XYZ file of C-alpha atoms in Angstrom:
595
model
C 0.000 0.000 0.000
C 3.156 1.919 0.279
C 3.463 2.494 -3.287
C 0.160 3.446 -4.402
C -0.888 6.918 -5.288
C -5.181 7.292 -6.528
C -5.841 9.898 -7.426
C -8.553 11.815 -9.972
C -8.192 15.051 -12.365
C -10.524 17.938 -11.513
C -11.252 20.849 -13.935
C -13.995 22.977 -16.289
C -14.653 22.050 -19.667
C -12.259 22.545 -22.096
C -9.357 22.774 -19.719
C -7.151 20.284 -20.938
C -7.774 17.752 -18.650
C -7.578 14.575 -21.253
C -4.459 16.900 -22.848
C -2.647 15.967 -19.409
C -3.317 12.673 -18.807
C -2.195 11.983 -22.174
C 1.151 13.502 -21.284
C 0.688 11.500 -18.003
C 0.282 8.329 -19.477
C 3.460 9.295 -22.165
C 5.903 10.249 -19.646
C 5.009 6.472 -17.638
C 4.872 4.525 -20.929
C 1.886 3.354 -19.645
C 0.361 3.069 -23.681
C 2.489 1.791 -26.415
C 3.499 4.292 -29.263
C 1.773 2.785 -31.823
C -1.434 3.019 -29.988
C -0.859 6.614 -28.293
C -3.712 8.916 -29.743
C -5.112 12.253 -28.840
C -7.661 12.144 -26.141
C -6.567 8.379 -25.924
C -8.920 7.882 -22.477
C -11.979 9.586 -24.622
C -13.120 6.350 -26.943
C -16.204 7.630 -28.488
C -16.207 9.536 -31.343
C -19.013 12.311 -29.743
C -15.987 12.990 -26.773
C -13.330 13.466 -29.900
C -15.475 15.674 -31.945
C -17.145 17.654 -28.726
C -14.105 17.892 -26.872
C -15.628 16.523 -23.476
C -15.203 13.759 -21.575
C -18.850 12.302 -21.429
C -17.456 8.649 -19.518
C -15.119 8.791 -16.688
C -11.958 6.062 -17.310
C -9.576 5.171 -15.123
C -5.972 3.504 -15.832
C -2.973 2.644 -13.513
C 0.755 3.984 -14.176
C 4.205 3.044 -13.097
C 6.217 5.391 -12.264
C 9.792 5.281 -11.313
C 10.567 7.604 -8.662
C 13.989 7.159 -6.441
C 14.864 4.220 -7.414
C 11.197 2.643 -6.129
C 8.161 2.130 -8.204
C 5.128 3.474 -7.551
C 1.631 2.628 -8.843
C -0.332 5.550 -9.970
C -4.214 5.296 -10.409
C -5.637 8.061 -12.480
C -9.581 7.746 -12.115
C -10.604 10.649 -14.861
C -13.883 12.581 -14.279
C -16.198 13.602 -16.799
C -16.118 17.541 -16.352
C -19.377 18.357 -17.664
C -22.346 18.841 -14.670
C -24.715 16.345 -16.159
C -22.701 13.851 -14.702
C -22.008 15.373 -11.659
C -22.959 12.206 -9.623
C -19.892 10.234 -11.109
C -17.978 12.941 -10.417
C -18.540 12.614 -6.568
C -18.063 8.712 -6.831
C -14.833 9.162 -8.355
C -13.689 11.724 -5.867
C -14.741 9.520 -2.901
C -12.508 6.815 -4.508
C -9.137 8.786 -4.245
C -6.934 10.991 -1.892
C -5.756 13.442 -4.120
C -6.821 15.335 -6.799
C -4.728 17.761 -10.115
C -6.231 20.863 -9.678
C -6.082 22.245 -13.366
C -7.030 25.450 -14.481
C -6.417 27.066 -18.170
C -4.242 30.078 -17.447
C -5.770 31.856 -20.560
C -9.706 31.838 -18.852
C -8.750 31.865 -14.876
C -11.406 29.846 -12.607
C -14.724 28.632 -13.807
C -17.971 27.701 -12.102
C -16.957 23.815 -12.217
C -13.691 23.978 -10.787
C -14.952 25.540 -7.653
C -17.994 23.205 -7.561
C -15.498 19.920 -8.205
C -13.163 21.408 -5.885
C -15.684 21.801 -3.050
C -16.460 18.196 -3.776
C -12.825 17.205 -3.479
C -12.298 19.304 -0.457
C -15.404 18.036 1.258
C -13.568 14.346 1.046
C -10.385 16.103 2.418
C -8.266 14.749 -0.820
C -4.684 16.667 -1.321
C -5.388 19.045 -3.904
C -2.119 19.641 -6.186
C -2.673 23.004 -8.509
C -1.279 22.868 -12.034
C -1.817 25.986 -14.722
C -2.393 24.413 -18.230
C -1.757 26.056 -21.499
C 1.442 28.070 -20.374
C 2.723 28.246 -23.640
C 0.150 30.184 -25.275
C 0.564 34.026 -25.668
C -2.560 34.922 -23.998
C -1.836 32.873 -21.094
C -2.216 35.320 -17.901
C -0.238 33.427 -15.545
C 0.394 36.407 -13.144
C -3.578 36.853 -12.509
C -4.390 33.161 -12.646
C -2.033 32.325 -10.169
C -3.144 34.592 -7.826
C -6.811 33.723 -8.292
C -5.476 29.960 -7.406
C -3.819 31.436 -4.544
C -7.003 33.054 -3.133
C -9.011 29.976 -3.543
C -6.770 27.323 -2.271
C -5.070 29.629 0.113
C -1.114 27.933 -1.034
C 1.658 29.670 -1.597
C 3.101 30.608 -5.048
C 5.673 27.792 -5.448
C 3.015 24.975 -4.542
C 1.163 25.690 -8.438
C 3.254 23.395 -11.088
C 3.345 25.074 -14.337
C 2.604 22.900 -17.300
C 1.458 22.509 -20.769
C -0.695 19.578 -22.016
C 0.629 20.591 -25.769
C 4.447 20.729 -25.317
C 4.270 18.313 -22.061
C 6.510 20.991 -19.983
C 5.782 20.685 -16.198
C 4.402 16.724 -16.542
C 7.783 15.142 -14.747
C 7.013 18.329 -12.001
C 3.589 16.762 -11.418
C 4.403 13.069 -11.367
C 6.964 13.820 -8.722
C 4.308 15.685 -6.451
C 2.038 12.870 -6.709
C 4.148 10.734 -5.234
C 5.539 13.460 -2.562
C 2.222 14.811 -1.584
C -0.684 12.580 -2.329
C -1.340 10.136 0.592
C -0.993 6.173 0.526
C -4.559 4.919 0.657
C -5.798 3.978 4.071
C -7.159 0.510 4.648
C -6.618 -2.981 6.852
C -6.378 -5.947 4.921
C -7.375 -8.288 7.784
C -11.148 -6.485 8.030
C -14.115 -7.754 5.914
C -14.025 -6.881 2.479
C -15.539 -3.515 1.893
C -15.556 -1.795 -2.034
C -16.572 1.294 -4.045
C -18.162 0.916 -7.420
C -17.052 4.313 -8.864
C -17.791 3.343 -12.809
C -19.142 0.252 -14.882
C -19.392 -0.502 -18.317
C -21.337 -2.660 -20.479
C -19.223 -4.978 -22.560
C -21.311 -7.222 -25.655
C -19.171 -10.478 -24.993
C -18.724 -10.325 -21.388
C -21.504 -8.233 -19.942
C -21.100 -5.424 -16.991
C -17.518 -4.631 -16.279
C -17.704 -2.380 -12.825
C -14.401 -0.932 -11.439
C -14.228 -0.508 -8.185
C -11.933 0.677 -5.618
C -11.049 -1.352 -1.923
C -10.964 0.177 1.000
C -10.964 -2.547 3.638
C -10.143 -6.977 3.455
C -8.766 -8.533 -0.599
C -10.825 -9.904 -2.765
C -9.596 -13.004 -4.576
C -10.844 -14.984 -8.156
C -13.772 -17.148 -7.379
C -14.739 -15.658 -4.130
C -18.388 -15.111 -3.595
C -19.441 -11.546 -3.587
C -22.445 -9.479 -2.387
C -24.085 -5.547 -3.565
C -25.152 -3.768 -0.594
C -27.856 -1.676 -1.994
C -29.153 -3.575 -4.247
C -28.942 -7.156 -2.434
C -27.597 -9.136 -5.602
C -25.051 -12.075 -5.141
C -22.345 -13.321 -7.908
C -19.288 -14.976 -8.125
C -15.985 -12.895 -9.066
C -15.134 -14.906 -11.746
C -12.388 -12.467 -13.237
C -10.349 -9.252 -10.739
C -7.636 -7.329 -12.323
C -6.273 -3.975 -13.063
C -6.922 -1.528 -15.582
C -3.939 -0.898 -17.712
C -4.278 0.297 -21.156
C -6.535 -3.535 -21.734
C -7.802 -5.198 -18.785
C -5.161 -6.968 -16.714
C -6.159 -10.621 -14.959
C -4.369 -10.902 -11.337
C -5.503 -13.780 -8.454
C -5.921 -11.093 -5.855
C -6.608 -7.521 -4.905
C -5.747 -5.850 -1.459
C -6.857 -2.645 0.331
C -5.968 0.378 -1.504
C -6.169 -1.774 -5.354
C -8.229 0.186 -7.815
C -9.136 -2.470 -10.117
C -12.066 -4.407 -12.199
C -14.396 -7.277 -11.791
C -16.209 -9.220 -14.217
C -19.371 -11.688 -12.746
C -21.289 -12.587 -15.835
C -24.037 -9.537 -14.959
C -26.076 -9.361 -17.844
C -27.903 -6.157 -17.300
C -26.494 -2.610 -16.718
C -29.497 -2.040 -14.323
C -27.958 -4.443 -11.377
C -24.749 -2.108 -11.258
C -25.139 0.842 -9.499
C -22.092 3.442 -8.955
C -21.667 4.251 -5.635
C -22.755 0.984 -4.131
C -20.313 -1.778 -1.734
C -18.702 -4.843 -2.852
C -18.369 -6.758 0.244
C -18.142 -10.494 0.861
C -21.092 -12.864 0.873
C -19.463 -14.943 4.320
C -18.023 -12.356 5.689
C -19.788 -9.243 4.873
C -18.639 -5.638 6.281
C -20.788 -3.777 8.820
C -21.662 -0.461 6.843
C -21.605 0.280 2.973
C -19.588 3.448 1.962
C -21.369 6.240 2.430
C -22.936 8.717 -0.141
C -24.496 6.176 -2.362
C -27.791 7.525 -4.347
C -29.554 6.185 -7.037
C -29.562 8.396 -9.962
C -32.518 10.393 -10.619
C -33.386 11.505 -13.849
C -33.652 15.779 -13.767
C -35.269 15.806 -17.666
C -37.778 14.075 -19.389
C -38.892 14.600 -22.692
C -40.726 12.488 -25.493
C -38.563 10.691 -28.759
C -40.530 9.680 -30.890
C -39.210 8.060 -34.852
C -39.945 10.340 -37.804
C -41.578 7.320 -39.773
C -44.100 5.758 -37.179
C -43.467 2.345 -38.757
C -39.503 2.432 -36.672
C -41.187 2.289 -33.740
C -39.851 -1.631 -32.733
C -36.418 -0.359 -34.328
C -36.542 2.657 -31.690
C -36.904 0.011 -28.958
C -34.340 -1.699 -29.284
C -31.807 0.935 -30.251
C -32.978 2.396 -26.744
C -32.620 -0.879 -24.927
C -28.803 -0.924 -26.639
C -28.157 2.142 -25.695
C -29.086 1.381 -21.930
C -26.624 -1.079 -21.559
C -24.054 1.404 -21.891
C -25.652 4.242 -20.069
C -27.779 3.047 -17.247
C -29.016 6.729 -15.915
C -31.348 6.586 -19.297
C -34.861 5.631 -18.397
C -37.643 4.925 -20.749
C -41.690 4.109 -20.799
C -44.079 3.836 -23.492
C -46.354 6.296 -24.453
C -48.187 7.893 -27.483
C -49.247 10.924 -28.625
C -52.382 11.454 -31.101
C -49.723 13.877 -33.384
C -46.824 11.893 -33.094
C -48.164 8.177 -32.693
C -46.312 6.162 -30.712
C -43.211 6.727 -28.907
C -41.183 6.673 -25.688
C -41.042 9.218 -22.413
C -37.395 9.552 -21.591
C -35.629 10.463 -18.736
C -32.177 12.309 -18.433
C -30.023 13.844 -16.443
C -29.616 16.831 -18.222
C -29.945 18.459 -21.066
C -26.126 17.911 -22.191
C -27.363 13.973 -21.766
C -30.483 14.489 -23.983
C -28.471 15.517 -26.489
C -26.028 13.157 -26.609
C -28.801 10.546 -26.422
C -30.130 11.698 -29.695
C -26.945 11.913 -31.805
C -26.340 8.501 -30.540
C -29.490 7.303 -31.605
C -29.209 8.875 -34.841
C -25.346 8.074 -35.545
C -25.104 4.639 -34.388
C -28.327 3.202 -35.503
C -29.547 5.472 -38.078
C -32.761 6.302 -36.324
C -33.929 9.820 -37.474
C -36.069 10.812 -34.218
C -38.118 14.009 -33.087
C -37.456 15.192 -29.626
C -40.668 17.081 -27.601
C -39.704 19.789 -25.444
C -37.747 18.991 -22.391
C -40.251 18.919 -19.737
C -39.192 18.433 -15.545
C -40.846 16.155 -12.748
C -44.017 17.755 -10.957
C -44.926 16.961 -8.066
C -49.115 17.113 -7.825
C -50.591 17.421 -4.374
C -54.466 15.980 -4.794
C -57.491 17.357 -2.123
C -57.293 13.171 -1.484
C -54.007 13.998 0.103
C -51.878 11.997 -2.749
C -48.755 13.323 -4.254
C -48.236 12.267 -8.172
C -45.465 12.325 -9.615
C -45.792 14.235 -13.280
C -43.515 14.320 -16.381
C -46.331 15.175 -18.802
C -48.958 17.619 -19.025
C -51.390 15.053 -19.988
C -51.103 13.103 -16.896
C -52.084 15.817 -14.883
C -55.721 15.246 -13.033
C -58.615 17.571 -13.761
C -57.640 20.685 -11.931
C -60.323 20.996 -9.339
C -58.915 17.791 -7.981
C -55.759 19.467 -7.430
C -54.334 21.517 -4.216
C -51.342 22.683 -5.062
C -48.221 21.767 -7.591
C -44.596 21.402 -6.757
C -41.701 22.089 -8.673
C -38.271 21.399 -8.720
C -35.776 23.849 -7.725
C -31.689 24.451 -8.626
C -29.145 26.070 -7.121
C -27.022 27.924 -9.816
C -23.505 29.320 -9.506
C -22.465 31.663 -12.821
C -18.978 32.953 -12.994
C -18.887 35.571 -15.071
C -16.677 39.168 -16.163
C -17.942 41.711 -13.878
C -19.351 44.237 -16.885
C -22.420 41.222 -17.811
C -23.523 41.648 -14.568
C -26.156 43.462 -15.089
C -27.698 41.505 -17.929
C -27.318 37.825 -16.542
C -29.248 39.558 -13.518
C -31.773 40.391 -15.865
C -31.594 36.696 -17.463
C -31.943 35.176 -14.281
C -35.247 37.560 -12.715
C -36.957 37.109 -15.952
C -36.349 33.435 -15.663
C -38.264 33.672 -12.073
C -35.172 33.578 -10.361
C -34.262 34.764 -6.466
C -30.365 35.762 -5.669
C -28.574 34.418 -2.921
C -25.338 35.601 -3.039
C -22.464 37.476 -5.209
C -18.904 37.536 -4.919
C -16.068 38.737 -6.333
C -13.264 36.185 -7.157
C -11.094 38.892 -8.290
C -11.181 42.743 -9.449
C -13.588 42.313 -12.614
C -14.462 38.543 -11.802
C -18.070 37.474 -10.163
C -19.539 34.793 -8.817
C -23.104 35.188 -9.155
C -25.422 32.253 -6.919
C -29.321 32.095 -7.987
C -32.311 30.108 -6.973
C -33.860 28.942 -10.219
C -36.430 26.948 -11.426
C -35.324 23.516 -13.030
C -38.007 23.666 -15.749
C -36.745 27.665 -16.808
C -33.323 26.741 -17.018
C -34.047 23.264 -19.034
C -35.388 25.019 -21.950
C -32.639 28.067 -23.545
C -31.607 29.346 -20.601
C -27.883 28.131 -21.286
C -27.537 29.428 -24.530
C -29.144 33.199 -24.150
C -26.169 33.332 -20.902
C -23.738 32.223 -23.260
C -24.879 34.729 -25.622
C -25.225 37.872 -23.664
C -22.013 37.054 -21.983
C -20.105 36.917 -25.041
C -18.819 32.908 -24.187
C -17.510 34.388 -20.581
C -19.746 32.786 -18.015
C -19.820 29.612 -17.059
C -22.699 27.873 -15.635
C -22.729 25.136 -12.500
C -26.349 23.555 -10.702
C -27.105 21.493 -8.054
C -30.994 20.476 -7.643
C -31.960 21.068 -3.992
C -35.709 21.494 -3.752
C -38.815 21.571 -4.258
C -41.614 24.690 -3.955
C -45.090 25.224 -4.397
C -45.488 27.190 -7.535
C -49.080 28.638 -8.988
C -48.730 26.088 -12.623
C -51.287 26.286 -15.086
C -51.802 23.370 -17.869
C -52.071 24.942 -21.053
C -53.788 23.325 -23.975
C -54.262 24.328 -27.259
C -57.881 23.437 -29.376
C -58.507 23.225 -32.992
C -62.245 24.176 -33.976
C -62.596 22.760 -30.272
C -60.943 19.722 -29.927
C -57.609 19.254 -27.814
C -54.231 18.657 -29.147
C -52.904 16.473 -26.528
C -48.858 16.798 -27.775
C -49.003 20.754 -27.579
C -50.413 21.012 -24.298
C -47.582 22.527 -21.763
C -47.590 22.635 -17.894
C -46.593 26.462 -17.654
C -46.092 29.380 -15.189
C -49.520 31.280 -14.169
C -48.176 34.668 -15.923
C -46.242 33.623 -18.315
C -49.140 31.609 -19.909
C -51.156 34.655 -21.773
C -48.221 35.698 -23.646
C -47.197 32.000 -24.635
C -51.001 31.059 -25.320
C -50.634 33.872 -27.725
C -47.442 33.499 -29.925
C -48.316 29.651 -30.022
C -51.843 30.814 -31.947
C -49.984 33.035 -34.131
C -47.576 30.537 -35.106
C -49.941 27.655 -35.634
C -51.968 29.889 -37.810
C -49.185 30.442 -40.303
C -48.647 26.992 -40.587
C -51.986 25.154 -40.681
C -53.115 24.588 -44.005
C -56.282 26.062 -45.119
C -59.532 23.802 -45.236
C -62.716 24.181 -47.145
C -63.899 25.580 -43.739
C -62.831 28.161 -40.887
C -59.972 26.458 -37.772
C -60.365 27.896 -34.734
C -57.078 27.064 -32.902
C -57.352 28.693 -29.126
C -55.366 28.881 -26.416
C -57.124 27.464 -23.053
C -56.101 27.193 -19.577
C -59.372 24.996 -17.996
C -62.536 26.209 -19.529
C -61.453 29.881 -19.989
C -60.008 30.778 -23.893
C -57.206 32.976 -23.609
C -55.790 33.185 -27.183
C -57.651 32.489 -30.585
C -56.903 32.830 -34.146
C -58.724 31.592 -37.490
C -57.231 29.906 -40.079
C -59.743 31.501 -42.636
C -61.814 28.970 -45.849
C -60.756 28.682 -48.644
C -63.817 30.160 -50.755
C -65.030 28.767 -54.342
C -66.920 31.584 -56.019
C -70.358 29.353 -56.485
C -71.959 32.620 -57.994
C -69.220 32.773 -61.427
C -71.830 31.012 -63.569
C -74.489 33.805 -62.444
C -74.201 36.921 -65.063
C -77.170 38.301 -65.113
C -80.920 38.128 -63.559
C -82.260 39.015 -59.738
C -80.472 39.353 -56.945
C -82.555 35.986 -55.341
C -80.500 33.376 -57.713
C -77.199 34.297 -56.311
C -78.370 34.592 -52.750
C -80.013 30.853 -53.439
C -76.622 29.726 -54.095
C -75.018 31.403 -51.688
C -77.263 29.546 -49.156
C -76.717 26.273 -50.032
C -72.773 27.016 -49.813
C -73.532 27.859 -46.803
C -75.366 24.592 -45.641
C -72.493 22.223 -47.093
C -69.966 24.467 -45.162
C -71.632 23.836 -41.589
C -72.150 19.924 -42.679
C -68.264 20.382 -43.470
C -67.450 21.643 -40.440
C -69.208 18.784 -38.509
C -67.468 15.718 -39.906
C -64.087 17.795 -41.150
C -60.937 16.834 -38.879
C -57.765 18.990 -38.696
C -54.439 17.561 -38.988
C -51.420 19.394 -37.407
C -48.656 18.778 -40.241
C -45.294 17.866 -38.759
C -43.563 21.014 -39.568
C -45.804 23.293 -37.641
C -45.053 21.057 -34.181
C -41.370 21.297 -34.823
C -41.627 24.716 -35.063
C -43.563 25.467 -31.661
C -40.892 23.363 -30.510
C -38.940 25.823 -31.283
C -40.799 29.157 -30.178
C -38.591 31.649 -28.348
C-alpha cells in the first residue's frame, strides 16, 4: 500500500484535462506508441469531436521515482455537470486530486464546484496551470486567483502545458511526494466502491471498483449492498491500457471485476462490494440512485420504426444506465417513448447517438421536468407530462423542482445575466467577487426555466464568458397552469404545456400566431385557441378557402345568387361537422422551437 498513489483530475470544460493525462500516461509509458492517440482515455467519437469527456476512465501507471516504483491510479472525471454524480463517486474513490485550471480563462464555475467536492472528502489538492505556452496565457492573474481559492503559496502551483508536455515530470513527482498512501486494513471484511461500470457485448457489466478494507480473490463469492444481488468474481484485475487478470486484490487496489451480470441495471455506482461470508458492517457512504432531472418524449420520424426505436434504446441502456424509458403515445406523433435524463447535455447526446449509431432519425418534444401534484385526497403524483395531470379541481397545489445555480462571469455582464436570471423567475442568494472584474453570481432557479434556452441566451449575452454550474436542492409550491391548445374545439394532446400562471397569456398567444401560419387552409374556418381549464385565452382563425359558387351567375335578380349562396352555406356547416384537422409535422417542430 506503500506504493500506491489514486488519485482523480478535476477541472472545467475545455481545460485540458484529457491533454494531461495523455502527457501522463506518455511520460510512464503506460500506452504503447503505436497506440498513443489524442484524447486516448476519450473512446467515443461524440468525446473526440465535442471535446468533453462524457465517460469517466480510469488507468494505472508506473512510475519510477527514487529508485522505487510506484503505482499511480488516475480515475478521470467527466467535467461536464450532467454527470455530476460520477464525479462525486470518483472523488470519494481517491486521496488526491490535479487541480487544473487554463491560465488563458482563470477559474470557472466547475472547478470551484469539483473542488468543493474534493475538499469536502479532504483529498490533497495539487494546482497545475495548463496552457502556459500560449501568448494569452495570464499566468500572473491566474495564479493569484489559485492562490485566493486554495489559500497555497506561489511555489506549490506546477506550471505545465498539455501541448508541449513541460511541467508533466514536475507533477508526477508531487504525486508521489504529496498525495497520501490509501488507508485501509487488509485483515477487516471486504468492503468496495463501485465508482464506474461498463457494459461490454461479450462479457456483460464490467464495474471498477476501488477497496478500501479486506482482498478480494478470483472465485470468491461476492455481495451488492444496496441492491442485495449475489455473484461470483469470476475475473479481478487492473486496468492498464486492456484489462489486466491478477488472483488477488488488497486494500488500496483500484481495479475491475467481471461476474457474468447481464444487465447494466444491477450495477449501481456508488454501491459496496463486500463479501457474501463475511460481509462488512456499513456500505460506503454517499451512495444515491440516480434520478433523472429531464424528461422529454422521442418519438421516430416514420411511425413504422417504432420496434427499431426500442431496441436501439434498450442498446443504448446497456451502456448508459441513468437513461430511463416508458411507453407512451401521442395522437400527433403516434407512438413513442417518455425519456428520462439527467440533463440536457445527456439528452443531447442521447439523440446523436441514436441517430449516428443506428440510423434512427427521431423528433425530440420539449424537455419537460418532474411535478410533483398534491391531490385534495391527500396523494402526491409524480408528473412528467402535461397530460397526466388530473382535472384541476382535484388538485391543491403543484410542486416544482428547484436548482441552485452558480455563474462565474466578467464583472461588466452583470447586469444583464441579472436580468436573465429575474426574468427566468429567479431569487439571488449571493455574489462575490473572485477577483477585481471577476463574479460569482449564486441564484435560486427553477429547473423547468433553465431546461429550456436558458444556457444558450447566458452564453450569448455574456459573449462565451460565463460559465454555468447547478445542483438540484428542492422543491416549492409554484401557482402552474396546464395549457392546452384546441382546434375548432378539440384538444391537441402533444401541444399542451404545464406552464407558469403569468407567463401563460403571452405563450397562449405566440403559439396561436404561429400555428396559424402553418396550418393549411380547409374548405372551412380552424379555430385554434389557447385554453387554460374552460377559460379561452388566445384564438386565431385559419380563414376557408372560398369557391366563387356565384361565377356562372351573369345576369338576372339578386334571389338566384343569394339561393346559391345559401346552399354554400349549408355544405360548409355539414363540413365543419365531420371535417378533422391535422397538425402537419412542420408546424409542431416549429412550436418546438418558439422563443
Amino acid at each position: 500500500m506503500k506504493k500506491i498513489r489514486n488519485f482523480c483530475i478535476i477541472a472545467h470544460i475545455d481545460h485540458g484535462k484529457s491533454t494531461i493525462a495523455d502527457r501522463l500516461l506518455e511520460k510512464t509509458n503506460s500506452i504503447p506508441v503505436r497506440e498513443m492517440e489524442n484524447q486516448v482515455l476519450d473512446n467515443m467519437d461524440l468525446e473526440r469531436e465535442r471535446g468533453i469527456t462524457i465517460k469517466s476512465h480510469a488507468i494505472q501507471m508506473e512510475y519510477n521515482y527514487k529508485g522505487e516504483k510506484y503505482y499511480l491510479n488516475l480515475i478521470d472525471t467527466p467535467g461536464h455537470v450532467d454527470f455530476s454524480y460520477e464525479v462525486s463517486r470518483s472523488i470519494a474513490a481517491c486521496e488526491g486530486a490535479l487541480l487544473i485550471v487554463d491560465s488563458t480563462q482563470g477559474i470557472q464555475a466547475q472547478t470551484i464546484s469539483n473542488l468543493y467536492q474534493a475538499l469536502d472528502n479532504d483529498l490533497e489538492i495539487i494546482p497545475i496551470l495548463n496552457k502556459i505556452d500560449l501568448q494569452n496565457s495570464m499566468i500572473e492573474e491566474v495564479s493569484d486567483e489559485v492562490m485566493d481559492l486554495l489559500g497555497c503559496k506561489k511555489e506549490d502551483i506546477i506550471l505545465a502545458s498539455g501541448k508541449t508536455g513541460q511541467g508533466v515530470e514536475d507533477i508526477l513527482q508531487r504525486i508521489v511526494e504529496v498525495i497520501p498512501q490509501p488507508k485501509g486494513d487488509e485483515t477487516k471484511p471486504l468492503q468496495a466502491l463501485i465508482f464506474d461500470s461498463v457494459f461490454n457485448p461479450f462479457r456483460g457489466v464490467i464495474s471498477y471498483f476501488r477497496i478500501f478494507n479486506g482482498k478480494l480473490k478470483t472465485g470468491d463469492k461476492i455481495k451488492f449492498v444496496n441492491t442485495q444481488k449475489e455473484y461470483i468474481a469470476e475475473e479481478i484485475g487492473i486496468l492498464k491500457h486492456e484489462l489486466s487478470p491478477c488472483k488477488e486484490l488488497s486494500a488500496g487496489d483500484v481495479g475491475y471485476i467481471i461476474s457474468s451480470i447481464k444487465t447494466s441495471t444491477e450495477v449501481k455506482v456508488g454501491d459496496t462490494i463486500t463479501s457474501l461470508e463475511n460481509p462488512c458492517e456499513k456500505a460506503v457512504e454517499g451512495f444515491q440512485n440516480v434520478k433523472p432531472m429531464v424528461f422529454a418524449g422521442v418519438y421516430p420520424q416514420d411511425t413504422n420504426d417504432y420496434e427499431e426505436l426500442r431496441s436501439s434504446i434498450e442498446k443504448l441502456q446497456l451502456n448508459d444506465a441513468s437513461l430511463t424509458f416508458v411507453p407512451e403515445s401521442s395522437l400527433a406523433l403516434g407512438f413513442g417513448f417518455r425519456c428520462g435524463f439527467l440533463g440536457l447535455l445527456h439528452m443531447e447526446i442521447i439523440q446523436e447517438r441514436l441517430e449516428r449509431e443506428f440510423h434512427i432519425d427521431v423528433i425530440t418534444t420539449v424537455p419537460n421536468v418532474n411535478y410533483k401534484i398534491f391531490t385534495t385526497k391527500g396523494q402526491c403524483l409524480d408528473v412528467y407530462n402535461p397530460s397526466g395531470l388530473p382535472d384541476p379541481s382535484m388538485i391543491e397545489h403543484i410542486e416544482e423542482p428547484y436548482i441552485l445555480a452558480s455563474i462565474i462571469t466578467k464583472s461588466d455582464f452583470i447586469g444583464a445575466i441579472m436580468k436573465l436570471c429575474i426574468d427566468k423567475r429567479g431569487i439571488l442568494k449571493n455574489q462575490t467577487y473572485v477577483t477585481t472584474d471577476r463574479v460569482e453570481i449564486v441564484f435560486e432557479l427553477p429547473l423547468s426555466e433553465v431546461v429550456f434556452d436558458f444556457y444558450d441566451k447566458l452564453k450569448s449575452i455574456s459573449k462565451g464568458y460565463a460559465s454555468f454550474d447547478y445542483h438540484p436542492f428542492d422543491y416549492r409550491p409554484s401557482k402552474l397552469v396546464k395549457l392546452e391548445i384546441l382546434l375548432n374545439g378539440e384538444p391537441v394532446d402533444a401541444l399542451s404545456t404545464l406552464i407558469y400562471f403569468d407567463n401563460a397569456y403571452s405563450f397562449g398567444r405566440r403559439m396561436c400566431e404561429k400555428l396559424r401560419e402553418l396550418i393549411p387552409r380547409q374548405q372551412f374556418d380552424i379555430a385554434i385557441q389557447a385554453a387554460i381549464g374552460s377559460k379561452i385565452i388566445a384564438r386565431e382563425t385559419v380563414k376557408a378557402v372560398r369557391k366563387d359558387v356565384t361565377a356562372k351567375c351573369y345576369g338576372g335578380d339578386i334571389s338566384r345568387k343569394r339561393k346559391l349562396l345559401e346552399k354554400q352555406k349549408e355544405g360548409k356547416k355539414r363540413m365543419r361537422q365531420v371535417g378533422n384537422v391535422e397538425v402537419p409535422q412542420t408546424a409542431f417542430l416549429a412550436v418546438l422551437k418558439l422563443d
